[in-house]
Coordinates of C-alpha atoms and ligand atoms in Angstrom, one line a residue:
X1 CA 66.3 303.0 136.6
X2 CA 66.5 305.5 139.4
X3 CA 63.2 306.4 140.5
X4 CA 62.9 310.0 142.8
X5 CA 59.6 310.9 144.5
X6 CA 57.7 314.4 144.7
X7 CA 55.8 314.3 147.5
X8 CA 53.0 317.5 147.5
X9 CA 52.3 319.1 150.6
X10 CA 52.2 322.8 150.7
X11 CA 49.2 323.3 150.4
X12 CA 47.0 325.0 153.7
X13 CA 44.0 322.5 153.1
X14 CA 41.3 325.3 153.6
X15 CA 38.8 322.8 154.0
X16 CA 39.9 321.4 157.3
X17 CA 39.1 324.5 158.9
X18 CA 42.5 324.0 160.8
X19 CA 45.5 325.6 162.2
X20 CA 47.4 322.2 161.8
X21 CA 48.8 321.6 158.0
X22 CA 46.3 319.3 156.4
X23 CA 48.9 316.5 155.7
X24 CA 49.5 316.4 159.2
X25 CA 46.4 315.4 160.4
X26 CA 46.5 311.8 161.6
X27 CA 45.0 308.9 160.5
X28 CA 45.7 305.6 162.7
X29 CA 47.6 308.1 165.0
X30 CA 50.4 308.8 162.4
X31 CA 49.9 311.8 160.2
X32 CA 49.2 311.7 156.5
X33 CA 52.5 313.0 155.2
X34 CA 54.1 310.1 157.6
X35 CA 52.3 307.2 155.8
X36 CA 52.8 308.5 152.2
X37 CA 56.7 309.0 152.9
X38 CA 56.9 305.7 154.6
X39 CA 55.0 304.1 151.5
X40 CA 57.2 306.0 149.1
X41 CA 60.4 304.6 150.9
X42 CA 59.0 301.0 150.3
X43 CA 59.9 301.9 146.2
X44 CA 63.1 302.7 147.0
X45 CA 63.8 305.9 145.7
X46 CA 67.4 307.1 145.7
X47 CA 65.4 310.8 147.2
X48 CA 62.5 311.7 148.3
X49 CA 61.7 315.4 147.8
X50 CA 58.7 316.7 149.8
X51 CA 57.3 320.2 148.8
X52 CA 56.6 321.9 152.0
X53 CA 54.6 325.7 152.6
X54 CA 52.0 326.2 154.8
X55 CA 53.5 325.5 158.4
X56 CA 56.3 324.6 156.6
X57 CA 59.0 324.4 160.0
X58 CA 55.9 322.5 161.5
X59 CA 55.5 320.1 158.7
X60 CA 59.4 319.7 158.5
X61 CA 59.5 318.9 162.6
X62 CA 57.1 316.6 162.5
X63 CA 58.2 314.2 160.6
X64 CA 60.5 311.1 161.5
X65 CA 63.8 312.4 159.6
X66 CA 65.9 309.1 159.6
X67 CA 64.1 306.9 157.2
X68 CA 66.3 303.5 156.4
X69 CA 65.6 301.4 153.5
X70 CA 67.4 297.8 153.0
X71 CA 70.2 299.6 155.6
X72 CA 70.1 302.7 153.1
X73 CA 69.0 306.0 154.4
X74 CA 66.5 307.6 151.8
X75 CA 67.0 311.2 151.8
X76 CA 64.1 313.8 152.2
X77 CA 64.8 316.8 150.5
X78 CA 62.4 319.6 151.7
X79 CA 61.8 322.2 149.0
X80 CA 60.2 325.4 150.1
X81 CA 57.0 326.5 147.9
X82 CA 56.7 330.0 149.6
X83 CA 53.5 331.0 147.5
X84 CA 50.4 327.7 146.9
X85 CA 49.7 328.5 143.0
X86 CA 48.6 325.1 142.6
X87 CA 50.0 321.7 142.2
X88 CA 52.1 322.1 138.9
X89 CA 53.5 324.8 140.3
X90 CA 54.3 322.9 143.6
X91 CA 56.1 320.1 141.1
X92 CA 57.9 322.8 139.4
X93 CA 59.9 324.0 142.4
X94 CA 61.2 320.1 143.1
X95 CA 61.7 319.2 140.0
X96 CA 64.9 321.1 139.0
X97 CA 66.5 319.7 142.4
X98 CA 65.4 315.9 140.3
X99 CA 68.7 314.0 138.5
X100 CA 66.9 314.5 134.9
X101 CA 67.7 311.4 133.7
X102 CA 65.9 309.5 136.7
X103 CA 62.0 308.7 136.5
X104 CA 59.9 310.5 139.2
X105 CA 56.6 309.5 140.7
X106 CA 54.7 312.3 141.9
X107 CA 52.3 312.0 145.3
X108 CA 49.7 313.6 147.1
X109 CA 50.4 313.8 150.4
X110 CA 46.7 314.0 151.3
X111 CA 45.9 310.4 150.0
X112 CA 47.5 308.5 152.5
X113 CA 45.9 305.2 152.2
X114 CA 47.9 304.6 148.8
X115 CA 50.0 301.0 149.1
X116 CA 53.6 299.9 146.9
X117 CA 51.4 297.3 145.1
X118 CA 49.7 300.5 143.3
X119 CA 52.2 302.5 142.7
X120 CA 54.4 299.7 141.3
X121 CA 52.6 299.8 137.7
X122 CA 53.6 303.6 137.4
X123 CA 57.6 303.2 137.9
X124 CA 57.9 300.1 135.9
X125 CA 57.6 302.1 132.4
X126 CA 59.2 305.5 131.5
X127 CA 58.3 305.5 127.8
X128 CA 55.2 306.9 129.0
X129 CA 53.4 309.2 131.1
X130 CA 51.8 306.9 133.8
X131 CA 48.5 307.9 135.6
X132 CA 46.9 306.3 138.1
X133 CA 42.9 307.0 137.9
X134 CA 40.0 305.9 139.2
X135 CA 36.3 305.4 138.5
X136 CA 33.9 307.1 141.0
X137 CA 30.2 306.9 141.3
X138 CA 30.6 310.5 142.4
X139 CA 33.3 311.9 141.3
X140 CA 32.7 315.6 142.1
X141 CA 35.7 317.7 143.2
X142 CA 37.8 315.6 141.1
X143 CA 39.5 316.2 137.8
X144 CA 37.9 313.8 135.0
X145 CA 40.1 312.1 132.8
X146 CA 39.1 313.2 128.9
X147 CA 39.6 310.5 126.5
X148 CA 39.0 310.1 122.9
X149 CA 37.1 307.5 120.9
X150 CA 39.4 305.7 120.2
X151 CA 40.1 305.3 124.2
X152 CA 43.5 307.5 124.4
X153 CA 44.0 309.7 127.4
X154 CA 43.7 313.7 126.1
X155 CA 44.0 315.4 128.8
X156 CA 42.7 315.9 132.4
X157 CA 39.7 319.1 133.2
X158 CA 39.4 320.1 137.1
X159 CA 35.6 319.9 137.9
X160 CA 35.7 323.6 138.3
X161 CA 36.4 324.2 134.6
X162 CA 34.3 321.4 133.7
X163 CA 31.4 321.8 131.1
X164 CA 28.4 319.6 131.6
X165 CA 29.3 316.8 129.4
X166 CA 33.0 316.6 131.3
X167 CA 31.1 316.5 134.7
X168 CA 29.6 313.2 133.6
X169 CA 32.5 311.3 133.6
X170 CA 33.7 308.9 136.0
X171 CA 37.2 308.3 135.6
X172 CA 38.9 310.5 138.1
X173 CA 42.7 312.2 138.1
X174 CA 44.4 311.0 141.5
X175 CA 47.0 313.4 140.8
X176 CA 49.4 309.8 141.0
X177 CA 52.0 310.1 138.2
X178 CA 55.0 309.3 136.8
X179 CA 57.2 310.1 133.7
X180 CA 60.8 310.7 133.4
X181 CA 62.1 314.1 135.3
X182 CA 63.2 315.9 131.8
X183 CA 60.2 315.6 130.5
X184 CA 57.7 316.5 133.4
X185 CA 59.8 319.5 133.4
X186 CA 59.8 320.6 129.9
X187 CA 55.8 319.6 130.4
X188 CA 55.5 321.8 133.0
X189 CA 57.2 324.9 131.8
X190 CA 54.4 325.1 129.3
X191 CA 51.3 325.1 131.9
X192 CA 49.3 328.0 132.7
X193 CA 47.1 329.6 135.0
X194 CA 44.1 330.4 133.1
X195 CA 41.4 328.4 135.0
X196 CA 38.5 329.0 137.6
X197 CA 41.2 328.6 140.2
X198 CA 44.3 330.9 138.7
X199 CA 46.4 328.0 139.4
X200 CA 49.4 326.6 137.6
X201 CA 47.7 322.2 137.3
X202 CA 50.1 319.6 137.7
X203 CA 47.5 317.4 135.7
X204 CA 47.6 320.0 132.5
X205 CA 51.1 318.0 131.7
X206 CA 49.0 315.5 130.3
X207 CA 47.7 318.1 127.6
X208 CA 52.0 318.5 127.2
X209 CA 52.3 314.6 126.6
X210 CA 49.6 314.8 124.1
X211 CA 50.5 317.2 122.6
X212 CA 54.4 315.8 121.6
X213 CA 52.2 312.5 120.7
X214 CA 54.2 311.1 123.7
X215 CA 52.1 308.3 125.3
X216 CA 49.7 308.3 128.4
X217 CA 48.3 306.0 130.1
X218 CA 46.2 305.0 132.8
X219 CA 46.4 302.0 135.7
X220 CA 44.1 301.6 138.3
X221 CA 44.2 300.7 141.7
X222 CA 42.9 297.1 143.1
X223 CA 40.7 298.7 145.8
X224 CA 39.9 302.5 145.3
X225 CA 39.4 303.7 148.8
X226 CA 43.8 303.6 148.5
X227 CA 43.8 306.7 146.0
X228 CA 40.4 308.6 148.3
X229 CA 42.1 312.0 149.3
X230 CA 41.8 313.9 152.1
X231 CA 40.2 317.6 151.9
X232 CA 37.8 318.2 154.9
X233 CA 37.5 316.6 158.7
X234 CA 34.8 314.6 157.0
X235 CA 36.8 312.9 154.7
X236 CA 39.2 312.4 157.6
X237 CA 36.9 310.5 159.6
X238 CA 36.1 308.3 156.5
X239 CA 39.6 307.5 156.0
X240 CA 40.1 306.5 159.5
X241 CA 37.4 304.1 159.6
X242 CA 39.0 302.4 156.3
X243 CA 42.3 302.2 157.8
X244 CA 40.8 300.7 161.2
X245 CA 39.0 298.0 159.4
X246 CA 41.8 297.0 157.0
X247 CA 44.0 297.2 160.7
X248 CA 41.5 294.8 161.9
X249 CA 41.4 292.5 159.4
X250 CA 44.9 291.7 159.2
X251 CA 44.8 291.1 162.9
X252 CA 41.9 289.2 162.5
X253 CA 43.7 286.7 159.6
X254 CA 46.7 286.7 161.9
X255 CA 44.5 284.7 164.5
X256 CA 43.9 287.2 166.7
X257 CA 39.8 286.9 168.0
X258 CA 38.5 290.6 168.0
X259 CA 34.4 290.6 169.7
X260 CA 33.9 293.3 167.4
X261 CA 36.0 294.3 164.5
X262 CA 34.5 297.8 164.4
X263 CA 35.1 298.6 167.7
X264 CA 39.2 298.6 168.0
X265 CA 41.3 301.4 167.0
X266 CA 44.9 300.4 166.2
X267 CA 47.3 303.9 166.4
X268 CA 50.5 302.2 165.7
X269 CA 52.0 299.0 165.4
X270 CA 50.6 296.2 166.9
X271 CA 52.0 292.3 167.0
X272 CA 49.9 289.4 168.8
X273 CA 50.6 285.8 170.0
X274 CA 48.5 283.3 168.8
X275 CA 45.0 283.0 170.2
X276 CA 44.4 286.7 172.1
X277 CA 40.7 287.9 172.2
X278 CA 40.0 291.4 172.5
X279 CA 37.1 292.6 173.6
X280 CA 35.2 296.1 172.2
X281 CA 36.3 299.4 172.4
X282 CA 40.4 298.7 172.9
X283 CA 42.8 301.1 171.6
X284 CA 46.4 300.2 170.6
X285 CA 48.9 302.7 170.6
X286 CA 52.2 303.2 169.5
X287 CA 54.7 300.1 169.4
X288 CA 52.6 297.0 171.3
X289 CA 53.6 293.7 171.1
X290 CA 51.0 291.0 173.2
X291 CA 51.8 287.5 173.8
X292 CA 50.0 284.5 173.0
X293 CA 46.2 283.5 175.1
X294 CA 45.6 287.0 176.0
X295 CA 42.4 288.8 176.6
X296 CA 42.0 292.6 176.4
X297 CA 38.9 293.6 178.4
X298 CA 37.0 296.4 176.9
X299 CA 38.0 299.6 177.0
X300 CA 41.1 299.3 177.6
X301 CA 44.2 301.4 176.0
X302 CA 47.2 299.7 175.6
X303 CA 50.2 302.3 174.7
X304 CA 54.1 301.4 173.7
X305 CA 54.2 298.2 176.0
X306 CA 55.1 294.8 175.8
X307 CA 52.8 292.2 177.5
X308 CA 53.5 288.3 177.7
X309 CA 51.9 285.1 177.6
X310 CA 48.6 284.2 179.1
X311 CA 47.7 287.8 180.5
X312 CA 44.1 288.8 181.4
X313 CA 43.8 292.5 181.3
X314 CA 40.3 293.3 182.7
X315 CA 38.1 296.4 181.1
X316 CA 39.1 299.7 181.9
X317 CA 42.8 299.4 181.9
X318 CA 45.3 301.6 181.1
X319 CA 49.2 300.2 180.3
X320 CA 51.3 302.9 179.3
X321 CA 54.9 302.4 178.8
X322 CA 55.3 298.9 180.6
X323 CA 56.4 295.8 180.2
X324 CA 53.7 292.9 181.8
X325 CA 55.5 289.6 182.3
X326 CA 53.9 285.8 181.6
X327 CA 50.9 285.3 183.7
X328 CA 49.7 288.3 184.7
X329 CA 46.4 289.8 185.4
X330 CA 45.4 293.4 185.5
X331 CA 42.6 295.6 186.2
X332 CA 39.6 295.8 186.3
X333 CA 40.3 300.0 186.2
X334 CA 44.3 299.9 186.7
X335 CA 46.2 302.4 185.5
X336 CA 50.3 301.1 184.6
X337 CA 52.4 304.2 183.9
X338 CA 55.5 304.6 182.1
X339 CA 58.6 302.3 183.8
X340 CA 55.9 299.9 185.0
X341 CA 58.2 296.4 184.9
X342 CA 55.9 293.4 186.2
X343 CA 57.4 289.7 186.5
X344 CA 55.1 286.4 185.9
X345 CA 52.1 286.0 187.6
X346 CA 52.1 289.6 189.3
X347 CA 47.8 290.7 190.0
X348 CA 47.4 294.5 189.5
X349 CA 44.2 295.1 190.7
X350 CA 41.1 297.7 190.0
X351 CA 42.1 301.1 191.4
X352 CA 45.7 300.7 191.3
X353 CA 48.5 303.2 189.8
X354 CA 51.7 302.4 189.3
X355 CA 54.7 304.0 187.9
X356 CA 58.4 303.4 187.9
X357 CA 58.0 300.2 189.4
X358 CA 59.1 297.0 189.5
X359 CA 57.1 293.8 190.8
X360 CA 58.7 290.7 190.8
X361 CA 56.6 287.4 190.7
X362 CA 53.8 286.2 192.0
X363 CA 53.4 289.8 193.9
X364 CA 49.7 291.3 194.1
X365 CA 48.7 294.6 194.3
X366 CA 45.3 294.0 194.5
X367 CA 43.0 297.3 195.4
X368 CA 43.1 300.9 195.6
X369 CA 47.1 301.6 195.5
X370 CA 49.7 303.8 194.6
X371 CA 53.0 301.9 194.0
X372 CA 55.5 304.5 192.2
X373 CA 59.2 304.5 192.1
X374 CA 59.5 300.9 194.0
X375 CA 61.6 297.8 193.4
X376 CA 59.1 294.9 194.9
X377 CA 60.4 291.4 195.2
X378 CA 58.8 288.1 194.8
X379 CA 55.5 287.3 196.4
X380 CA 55.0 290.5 198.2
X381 CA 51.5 291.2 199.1
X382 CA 50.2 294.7 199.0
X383 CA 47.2 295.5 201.1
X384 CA 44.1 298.0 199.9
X385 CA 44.9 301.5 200.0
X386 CA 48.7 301.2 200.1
X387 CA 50.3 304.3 199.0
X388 CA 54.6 304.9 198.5
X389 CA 55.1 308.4 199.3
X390 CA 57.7 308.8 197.0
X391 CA 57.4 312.7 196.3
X392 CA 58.2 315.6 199.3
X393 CA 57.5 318.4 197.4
X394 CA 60.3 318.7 195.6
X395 CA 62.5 315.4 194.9
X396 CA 61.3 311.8 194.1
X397 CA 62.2 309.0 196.0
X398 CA 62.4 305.0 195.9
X399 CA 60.7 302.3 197.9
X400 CA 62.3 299.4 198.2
X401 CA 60.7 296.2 199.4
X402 CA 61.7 292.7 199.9
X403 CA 60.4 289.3 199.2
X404 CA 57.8 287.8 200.7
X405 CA 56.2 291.0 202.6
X406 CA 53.4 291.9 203.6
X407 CA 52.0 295.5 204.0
X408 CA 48.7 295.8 205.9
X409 CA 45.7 297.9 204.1
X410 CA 46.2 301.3 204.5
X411 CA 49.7 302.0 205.2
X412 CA 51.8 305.1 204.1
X413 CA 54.9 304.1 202.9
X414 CA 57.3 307.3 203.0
X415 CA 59.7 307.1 200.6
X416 CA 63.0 306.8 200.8
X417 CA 62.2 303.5 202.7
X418 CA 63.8 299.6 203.0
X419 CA 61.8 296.9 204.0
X420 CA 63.2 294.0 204.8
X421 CA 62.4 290.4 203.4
X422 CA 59.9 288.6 205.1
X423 CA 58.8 292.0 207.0
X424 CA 55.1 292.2 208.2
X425 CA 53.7 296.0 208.7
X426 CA 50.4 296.2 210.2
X427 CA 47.5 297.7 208.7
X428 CA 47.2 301.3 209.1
X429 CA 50.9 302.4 209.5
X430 CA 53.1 305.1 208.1
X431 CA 56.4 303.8 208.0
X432 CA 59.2 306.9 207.8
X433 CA 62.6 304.4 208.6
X434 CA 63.7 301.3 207.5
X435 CA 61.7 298.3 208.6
X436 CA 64.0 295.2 209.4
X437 CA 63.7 291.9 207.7
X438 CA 61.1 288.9 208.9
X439 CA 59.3 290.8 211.9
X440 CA 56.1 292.8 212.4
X441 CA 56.8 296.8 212.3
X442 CA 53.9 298.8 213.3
X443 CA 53.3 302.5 214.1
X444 CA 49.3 302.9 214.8
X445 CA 48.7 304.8 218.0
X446 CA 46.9 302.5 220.1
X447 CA 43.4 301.9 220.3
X448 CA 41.0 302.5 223.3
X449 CA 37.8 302.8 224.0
X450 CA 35.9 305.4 226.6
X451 CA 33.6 304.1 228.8
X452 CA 30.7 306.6 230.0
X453 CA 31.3 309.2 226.6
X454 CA 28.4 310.5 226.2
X455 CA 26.8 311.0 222.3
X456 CA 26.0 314.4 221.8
X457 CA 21.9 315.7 221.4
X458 CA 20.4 317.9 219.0
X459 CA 19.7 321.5 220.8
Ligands
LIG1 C1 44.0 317.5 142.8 C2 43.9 317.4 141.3 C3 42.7 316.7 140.9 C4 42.6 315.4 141.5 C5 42.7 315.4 143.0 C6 42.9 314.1 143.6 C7 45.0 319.5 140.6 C8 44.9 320.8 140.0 N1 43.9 318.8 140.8 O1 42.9 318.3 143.3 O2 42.7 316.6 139.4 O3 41.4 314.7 141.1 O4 43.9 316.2 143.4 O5 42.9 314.1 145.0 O6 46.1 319.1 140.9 N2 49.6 321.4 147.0 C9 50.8 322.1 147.0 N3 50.9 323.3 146.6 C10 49.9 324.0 146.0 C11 48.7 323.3 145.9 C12 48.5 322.1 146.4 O7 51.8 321.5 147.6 O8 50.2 325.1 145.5 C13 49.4 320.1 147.5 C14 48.4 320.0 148.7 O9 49.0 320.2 149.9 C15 47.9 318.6 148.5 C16 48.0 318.3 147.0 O10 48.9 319.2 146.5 O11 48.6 317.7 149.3 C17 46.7 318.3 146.3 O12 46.2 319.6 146.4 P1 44.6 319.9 146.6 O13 44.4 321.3 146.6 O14 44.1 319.0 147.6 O15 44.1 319.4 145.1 P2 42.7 318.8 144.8 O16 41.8 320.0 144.7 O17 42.3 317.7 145.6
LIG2 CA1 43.1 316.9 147.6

């Protein structure tokens, strides 16, 4: 059975008062129409059409267009709905671009909490139509599903053309279904417009089913915040919170210690080592992967970084683009910028930036320094406020310094610049040529003090 996906997401989504398309609006820092595709591709489909209007070239950019499956590339075939009449007639433009014989499995593409394991009972039959529902304490906005005594699905009523007896019911239309492509479309060619809205209803195929005494029915999914859609910021922010606490208990049942599972945001993809604790208020972006034994201090943001065994990252830090080797400490208040490469046991400490850097082993960086396009050998000791000058104006250039140095506090290192292995450079210097290997280079003007100066008085 070839299954094809219709993905819906033309639509403006009013009720976000927004100038972004609704179903790019993010949740866990990936937008809505991202998850629902990537979920979609987990079923395999030989195609996955995505009906695209409102922002349609910003929709189409957004997303991540090479989508491999099992080392096959799922095609995404965007389909232009230049008019939003409503959701049937969003399926009807995809749906002649649909191999007829295949089964498709239509989506919202603002519900993107929706897993595999629900979708799975909708594809597995195509001698009926399959709708996923769900029961709601309050259902309003919804469309109810209408079924007769005897139980059998007859058809589905928006709440806007709902009478009072209709309102009351809890089963709910997630707008989830699937049938075989010739029929959806013969279905759909006999839906109308006439209702509150003037909209052609994707979910008025059911009355079509019904009506050729062709079978519906209904599964439901294990947890129902999955199938909870997204129509205003509010519901956004709900959403979020779902997806951060389902985030945080898989890391939690992957052994990772977290001080406060409601107070970590995970924006990405996030692997741990065995054993980590992180502390409140962390954010994950990105691709992160952390070693085993670490602690995240709160606060802290960790973005598209790799960091290794036993680390301490202390609150307040920032890691952005960087790889942190075994044994390393960080922060408190350190800020690692993109090309940040530490080896093992390298100390940032609070107040430090770096960027395009590389510090080899056991080298500290311990207060109030600016370390950016540098290559740093082993066990180099960098004095409080040590800045590279690595930027005239116009260019950028490298600091290079050897193992074993030692730069006093408070020297200006103006890039480009050598210094030797072993070097010493006193406190206070601002080093403009090379400075040879194993001996002191200094370049303070010399001190002295004036006998007989007299303080001046108030006049
Ligand atoms: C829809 C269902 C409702 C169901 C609810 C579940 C209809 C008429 N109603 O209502 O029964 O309970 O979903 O969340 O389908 N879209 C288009 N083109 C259009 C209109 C909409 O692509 O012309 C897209 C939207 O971008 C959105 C999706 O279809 O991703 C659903 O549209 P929306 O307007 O949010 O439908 P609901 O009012 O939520
Ligand atoms: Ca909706």
């Amino acid at each position: 059975m070839t299954i094809e996906i219709i993905i819906l997401a033309a639509g403006q989504g009013t009720r976000m008062r927004s100038a972004l398309p609704k179903v790019l609006h993010q949740i866990g820092g990936k937008s809505m129409l991202q998850h629902i595709i990537e979920t979609s591709i987990e079923l395999n489909p030989s195609v996955i059409h995505v009906v695209v209007g409102h922002g349609k070239d910003m929709v189409i950019e957004a997303i991540d267009k090479r989508q491999i499956t099992n080392g096959n590339e799922t095609r995404i075939n965007w389909v232009e709905q230049t008019e939003q009449l409503g959701t049937g007639h969003a399926v009807m433009q995809a749906i002649s671009h649909v191999d007829q014989s295949s089964t498709v499995l239509i989506l919202n593409g603002d519900t993107p909490l929706i897993q595999p394991e629900t979708l799975l009972p909708l594809i597995r039959s195509d001698n009926s139509l399959n709708l996923l529902t769900v029961e709601l304490d309050d259902p309003s906005g919804m469309g109810r599903v209408l079924r007769n005594s005897e139980g059998f699905i007859q058809g589905i009523v928006e709440h806007k053309d709902a009478n009072s007896d209709q309102l009351l019911v809890k089963e709910t239309n997630t707008n989830c279904m699937s049938g075989k492509a010739h029929q959806i479309n013969k279905w759909l060619s006999t839906v109308k417009n006439q209702n509150a809205q003037n909209e052609y209803y994707l979910p008025d195929i059911v009355t079509g089913a019904v009506n050729d005494s062709f079978p519906v029915n209904a599964s439901q999914p294990t947890r129902k915040e999955e199938v909870a859609g997204v129509n205003s910021r509010s519901d956004l922010c709900k959403l979020e919170r779902i997806y951060q606490t389902n985030q945080a208990d898989l890391l939690l049942s992957s052994g990772v210690t977290l001080l406060d599972s409601a107070r970590i945001d995970i924006r990405g993809d996030c692997q741990f080592g065995l054993d980590c604790i992180v502390d409140v208020n962390v954010i994950f972006e990105g691709k992160v992967s952390i070693g085993k034994n670490c602690f995240i201090g709160a606060n802290s943001i960790i973005k598209n970084s790799r960091i290794g065994n036993n680390c301490t990252i202390e609150p307040n830090s920032l890691i952005d683009q960087s790889i942190v080797g075994n044994d390393c400490n960080i922060g408190p208040f350190a800020r690692l910028r993109p090309g940040t490469k530490l080896g093992e046991k390298v100390k940032i400490g609070n107040f430090v930036e770096t960027k395009k850097a590389s510090i080899d082993d056991e080298s500290k960086v311990n207060h109030l320094s600016y370390v950016g396009d540098s290559l740093i050998g082993k066990s180099v000791n960098i004095g409080a406020g040590v800045i590279t000058c690595n930027y005239d104006g116009v260019n950028k250039h490298q600091t290079s310094i050897g193992d074993d140095v030692f730069i006093g506090s408070g020297s200006q290192l103006v890039a480009p610049l050598n210094i030797g292995k072993g070097a010493t450079i006193g406190a206070g210097s601002t080093i403009t040529t090379d400075a040879p290997d194993e001996v002191l280079t200094i370049s303070r003007s010399k001190q002295k003090s004036i006998r007989g100066w007299v303080k001046p008085s108030k006049k």
